[in-house]
Short mmCIF file of C-alpha atoms in Angstrom, two decimals:
data_model
loop_
_atom_site.label_atom_id
_atom_site.label_comp_id
_atom_site.label_asym_id
_atom_site.label_seq_id
_atom_site.Cartn_x
_atom_site.Cartn_y
_atom_site.Cartn_z
CA MET A 930 54.29 -50.27 37.09
CA ASP A 931 53.82 -53.53 35.13
CA LEU A 932 51.08 -52.86 32.61
CA ARG A 933 49.86 -56.42 32.01
CA PRO A 934 53.00 -57.84 30.27
CA GLY A 935 52.34 -59.54 26.93
CA TYR A 936 49.20 -57.49 26.28
CA PRO A 937 48.45 -55.29 24.46
CA GLN A 938 50.63 -55.04 21.32
CA PRO A 939 54.09 -53.49 21.56
CA ALA A 940 52.97 -50.20 20.01
CA VAL A 941 50.31 -49.83 22.64
CA ASP A 942 52.71 -50.82 25.41
CA SER A 943 55.11 -48.15 24.23
CA LEU A 944 52.43 -45.48 24.13
CA LEU A 945 51.13 -46.44 27.59
CA ALA A 946 54.64 -46.15 28.99
CA GLU A 947 55.20 -42.75 27.37
CA TRP A 948 51.80 -41.55 28.52
CA GLN A 949 52.34 -42.64 32.11
CA ALA A 950 55.85 -41.15 32.28
CA ALA A 951 54.68 -37.83 30.89
CA SER A 952 51.75 -37.67 33.32
CA MET A 953 53.86 -38.60 36.31
CA ASP A 954 56.48 -36.01 35.41
CA SER A 955 54.05 -33.15 34.93
CA VAL A 956 50.46 -33.39 36.15
CA TRP A 957 49.62 -36.56 38.06
CA LEU A 958 49.50 -36.14 41.85
CA ARG A 959 49.31 -39.76 43.12
CA PRO A 960 51.38 -42.30 41.14
CA GLY A 961 49.67 -45.31 42.67
CA ASP A 962 46.22 -44.55 41.25
CA TRP A 963 47.01 -43.73 37.61
CA TYR A 964 46.40 -47.15 36.07
CA HIS A 965 42.89 -48.25 35.13
CA PRO A 966 41.81 -50.68 32.35
CA ALA A 967 40.30 -47.68 30.54
CA VAL A 968 43.78 -46.27 29.90
CA GLU A 969 44.57 -49.38 27.84
CA ALA A 970 41.29 -49.11 25.95
CA LEU A 971 42.03 -45.49 25.10
CA ALA A 972 45.60 -46.19 24.00
CA GLU A 973 44.41 -49.12 21.86
CA ALA A 974 41.75 -47.01 20.19
CA LEU A 975 44.32 -44.34 19.40
CA THR A 976 46.90 -46.72 17.95
CA ASP A 977 44.23 -48.64 15.98
CA GLY A 978 42.80 -45.47 14.48
CA ARG A 979 39.39 -46.05 16.07
CA PRO A 980 37.19 -43.38 17.69
CA THR A 981 38.61 -42.50 21.10
CA ALA A 982 35.45 -40.98 22.60
CA PRO A 983 33.98 -44.22 24.03
CA ALA A 984 37.17 -45.07 25.90
CA ALA A 985 37.56 -41.46 27.01
CA ASP A 986 34.09 -41.61 28.46
CA ARG A 987 35.01 -44.73 30.43
CA LEU A 988 38.23 -43.14 31.66
CA GLY A 989 36.48 -39.92 32.69
CA GLU A 990 33.91 -41.88 34.69
CA ALA A 991 36.66 -43.89 36.40
CA ARG A 992 38.59 -40.76 37.31
CA GLY A 993 35.53 -38.96 38.68
CA HIS A 994 34.47 -41.98 40.68
CA VAL A 995 37.72 -42.06 42.69
CA GLY A 996 37.75 -38.27 43.30
CA ILE A 997 40.39 -37.18 40.80
CA SER A 998 39.75 -33.56 39.77
CA MET A 999 38.51 -32.59 36.37
CA GLY A 1000 41.61 -30.50 35.73
CA GLU A 1001 43.95 -33.39 36.51
CA THR A 1002 41.87 -35.69 34.32
CA ILE A 1003 42.05 -33.36 31.31
CA ASP A 1004 45.77 -32.71 31.85
CA ASP A 1005 46.39 -36.46 31.90
CA LEU A 1006 44.50 -36.87 28.64
CA ALA A 1007 46.65 -34.13 27.13
CA CYS A 1008 49.75 -36.12 28.10
CA LEU A 1009 48.46 -39.11 26.11
CA PHE A 1010 47.84 -37.12 22.96
CA GLY A 1011 51.09 -35.24 23.46
CA ALA A 1012 52.93 -38.57 23.47
CA TRP A 1013 51.05 -39.53 20.33
CA GLY A 1014 51.86 -36.20 18.68
CA THR A 1015 48.34 -34.92 18.17
CA GLN A 1016 45.63 -32.95 19.95
CA PRO A 1017 42.44 -34.55 21.38
CA GLU A 1018 39.35 -33.97 19.26
CA LEU A 1019 36.36 -32.10 20.61
CA ASP A 1020 34.21 -35.24 20.91
CA THR A 1021 36.93 -36.95 22.96
CA LEU A 1022 37.15 -34.03 25.39
CA ARG A 1023 33.35 -33.94 25.60
CA ALA A 1024 33.21 -37.66 26.32
CA LEU A 1025 35.90 -37.41 28.99
CA SER A 1026 34.04 -34.56 30.67
CA THR A 1027 30.59 -36.15 30.61
CA GLY A 1028 32.05 -39.43 31.87
CA TRP A 1029 33.75 -37.58 34.72
CA VAL A 1030 30.51 -35.87 35.71
CA ARG A 1031 28.68 -39.22 35.74
CA GLY A 1032 31.41 -40.83 37.86
CA ASN A 1033 31.44 -37.91 40.27
CA GLU A 1034 27.69 -37.73 40.76
CA PRO A 1035 27.54 -39.50 44.16
CA SER A 1036 29.89 -36.98 45.76
CA LEU A 1037 27.87 -34.12 44.31
CA LEU A 1038 25.02 -35.17 46.57
CA VAL A 1039 27.06 -34.35 49.66
CA PRO A 1040 27.50 -30.74 50.79
CA LEU A 1041 31.07 -29.74 49.99
CA THR A 1042 33.36 -26.85 50.76
CA THR A 1043 35.15 -27.51 47.44
CA ASP A 1044 33.56 -27.40 44.00
CA PRO A 1045 34.56 -30.77 42.46
CA ARG A 1046 34.63 -29.50 38.89
CA SER A 1047 37.07 -26.65 39.44
CA GLY A 1048 38.74 -27.64 42.69
CA LEU A 1049 38.00 -24.16 44.02
CA ALA A 1050 35.90 -23.22 47.03
CA THR A 1051 32.12 -23.10 46.83
CA PRO A 1052 30.28 -19.80 47.24
CA GLU A 1053 29.03 -21.01 50.65
CA TYR A 1054 32.58 -21.58 51.83
CA LEU A 1055 33.67 -18.14 50.66
CA VAL A 1056 30.73 -16.62 52.57
CA GLN A 1057 32.03 -18.34 55.71
CA ARG A 1058 35.59 -17.09 55.09
CA LEU A 1059 34.17 -13.59 54.72
CA ARG A 1060 32.35 -14.00 58.00
CA GLU A 1061 35.66 -14.74 59.66
CA THR A 1062 37.27 -11.76 57.92
CA TYR A 1063 34.53 -9.40 59.08
CA GLY A 1064 34.71 -10.80 62.61
CA ALA A 1065 38.49 -10.27 62.74
CA GLY A 1066 37.99 -6.70 61.48
CA GLU A 1067 35.51 -5.94 64.23
CA ARG A 1068 37.84 -7.26 66.91
CA SER A 1069 40.83 -5.33 65.61
CA GLY A 1070 38.97 -2.09 64.92
CA ARG A 1071 39.92 -2.26 61.22
CA PRO A 1072 36.74 -2.96 59.22
CA ALA A 1073 36.97 -5.67 56.56
CA SER A 1074 35.63 -3.23 53.98
CA ARG A 1075 38.84 -1.19 54.46
CA THR A 1076 41.31 -4.07 54.62
CA HIS A 1077 39.99 -6.51 52.01
CA CYS A 1078 38.36 -6.62 48.61
CA LEU A 1079 37.28 -9.12 45.98
CA LEU A 1080 39.23 -9.72 42.78
CA LEU A 1081 36.59 -10.88 40.29
CA VAL A 1082 36.87 -12.63 36.96
CA ASP A 1083 34.00 -13.09 34.54
CA VAL A 1084 34.59 -15.50 31.64
CA ALA A 1085 30.90 -16.22 30.89
CA VAL A 1086 29.69 -16.73 27.36
CA ASP A 1087 26.16 -17.42 26.18
CA ARG A 1088 24.62 -20.77 25.28
CA ILE A 1089 27.09 -23.42 26.31
CA ASP A 1090 26.16 -26.97 27.21
CA GLY A 1091 26.87 -29.07 30.26
CA TRP A 1092 30.19 -30.61 29.23
CA GLN A 1093 31.47 -27.17 28.11
CA LYS A 1094 30.68 -25.80 31.58
CA VAL A 1095 32.67 -28.69 33.11
CA ALA A 1096 35.63 -27.97 30.80
CA ARG A 1097 35.46 -24.24 31.61
CA ALA A 1098 35.40 -24.94 35.36
CA ALA A 1099 38.42 -27.28 35.09
CA ALA A 1100 40.36 -24.69 33.09
CA MET A 1101 39.57 -21.87 35.52
CA GLY A 1102 40.37 -24.06 38.54
CA LYS A 1103 43.79 -24.73 37.04
CA ILE A 1104 44.36 -21.03 36.35
CA PHE A 1105 43.41 -19.79 39.83
CA THR A 1106 45.43 -22.51 41.55
CA GLU A 1107 48.51 -21.58 39.51
CA VAL A 1108 48.08 -17.86 40.22
CA PHE A 1109 47.13 -17.96 43.91
CA GLY A 1110 48.41 -21.36 45.08
CA THR A 1111 46.55 -23.74 47.35
CA GLY A 1112 44.72 -22.49 50.42
CA HIS A 1113 43.90 -19.01 49.15
CA PRO A 1114 40.17 -18.14 49.46
CA VAL A 1115 39.17 -18.38 45.80
CA ALA A 1116 35.68 -19.53 44.82
CA THR A 1117 33.51 -20.21 41.82
CA LEU A 1118 30.33 -18.16 42.07
CA GLY A 1119 28.54 -19.84 39.19
CA GLY A 1120 27.71 -18.56 35.73
CA GLY A 1121 31.35 -18.27 34.75
CA VAL A 1122 32.22 -15.82 37.56
CA TYR A 1123 35.10 -16.41 40.01
CA ALA A 1124 36.19 -14.47 43.08
CA ALA A 1125 39.36 -14.24 45.18
CA LEU A 1126 39.45 -12.56 48.55
CA CYS A 1127 42.44 -10.19 48.62
CA GLU A 1128 43.99 -7.54 50.88
CA ARG A 1129 43.33 -3.99 49.71
CA GLY A 1130 46.88 -2.86 50.37
CA ALA A 1131 48.34 -5.31 47.88
CA ASP A 1132 49.21 -4.33 44.31
CA LEU A 1133 46.57 -6.26 42.40
CA GLU A 1134 47.39 -5.05 38.92
CA PRO A 1135 50.10 -7.75 38.36
CA LEU A 1136 47.55 -10.38 39.42
CA ARG A 1137 44.98 -9.02 37.00
CA SER A 1138 47.52 -9.12 34.15
CA GLU A 1139 48.63 -12.60 35.04
CA LEU A 1140 45.06 -13.89 35.15
CA ARG A 1141 44.34 -12.46 31.71
CA HIS A 1142 47.53 -14.02 30.31
CA ARG A 1143 46.85 -17.45 31.81
CA ILE A 1144 43.26 -17.47 30.71
CA GLU A 1145 44.31 -16.85 27.12
CA ARG A 1146 47.08 -19.46 27.25
CA THR A 1147 44.96 -22.09 28.99
CA ALA A 1148 42.00 -21.52 26.66
CA LEU A 1149 44.25 -22.40 23.74
CA SER A 1150 45.97 -25.37 25.38
CA TYR A 1151 42.69 -26.86 26.69
CA GLY A 1152 40.87 -26.22 23.44
CA VAL A 1153 38.14 -24.27 25.23
CA THR A 1154 38.42 -20.91 23.47
CA ALA A 1155 34.73 -21.09 22.59
CA VAL A 1156 33.58 -21.36 26.21
CA LEU A 1157 35.67 -18.59 27.81
CA ARG A 1158 35.07 -14.85 27.34
CA ARG A 1159 38.20 -13.45 25.67
CA PRO A 1160 39.36 -11.10 26.92
CA PRO A 1161 37.89 -11.80 30.32
CA ARG A 1162 36.43 -9.15 32.59
CA VAL A 1163 38.78 -8.76 35.60
CA TRP A 1164 38.04 -6.14 38.20
CA VAL A 1165 38.34 -5.25 41.87
CA GLU A 1166 35.13 -5.06 43.88
CA PRO A 1167 35.11 -3.26 47.28
CA LEU A 1168 33.53 -5.16 50.16
CA PRO A 1169 30.29 -3.83 51.67
CA THR A 1170 30.43 -2.52 55.21
CA ALA A 1171 28.60 -5.57 56.62
CA HIS A 1172 28.92 -9.29 56.16
CA ALA A 1173 25.28 -9.67 55.09
CA GLY A 1174 25.93 -7.25 52.26
CA ALA A 1175 28.94 -9.27 51.15
CA ALA A 1176 26.94 -12.47 51.11
CA SER A 1177 24.21 -10.75 49.00
CA LEU A 1178 26.93 -9.43 46.67
CA LEU A 1179 28.32 -12.89 46.01
CA GLN A 1180 24.87 -14.25 45.31
CA ALA A 1181 24.14 -11.45 42.87
CA LEU A 1182 27.47 -11.88 41.09
CA GLY A 1183 26.84 -15.58 40.55
CA ARG A 1184 23.52 -14.81 38.83
#
């Protein structure tokens, strides 16, 4: 893409090109929607030695407004600072997160099956998937409480603010997507608790170990060690015998 030839200065042009290439090669999902004037403002602030938080706030708002996930937004920012050879400061990550929330506010007013901050399912959607699972169990004569269970992860810590909750959700969304892939019924229950619907016959111990490992690694790479319980609580919860009980369980787990 032609990034406004002749402007900005060559050092900024070079950084923009490196940033875009790194993002396209690793984290960005749709090449045609990467560019925004805020990327230039952020690159200029970085090369000039000025505070990067104001431009990060603008970029976060722009990304949220067009529906780009929080995880992808943070990963893209990491590509910029990786190209520059540093790590983003806490105030820059906070500004990016709060800007994203502001840009994403209109879509938060609409009932969704996907939590926009983590990219995972909402509790309501998981309740519906459980309804289908219980119904299939009744028809087959194999009750859902015998064939399925919940794999639960609790990373909650006390007294964190709004932007930290956004950063935690983005990190956990990335982790669960990497472990389970897209389409698996995984939901955020609120309060730092996450649930995956799994088959009881499967060996879940490798999944539990992988989740713990990825939470530790992602906490360090995202700079969110202070907002994730370490080590996390990871356990298997049996399903109640009836769907109503499962729905109540999810509500109680989300506190």
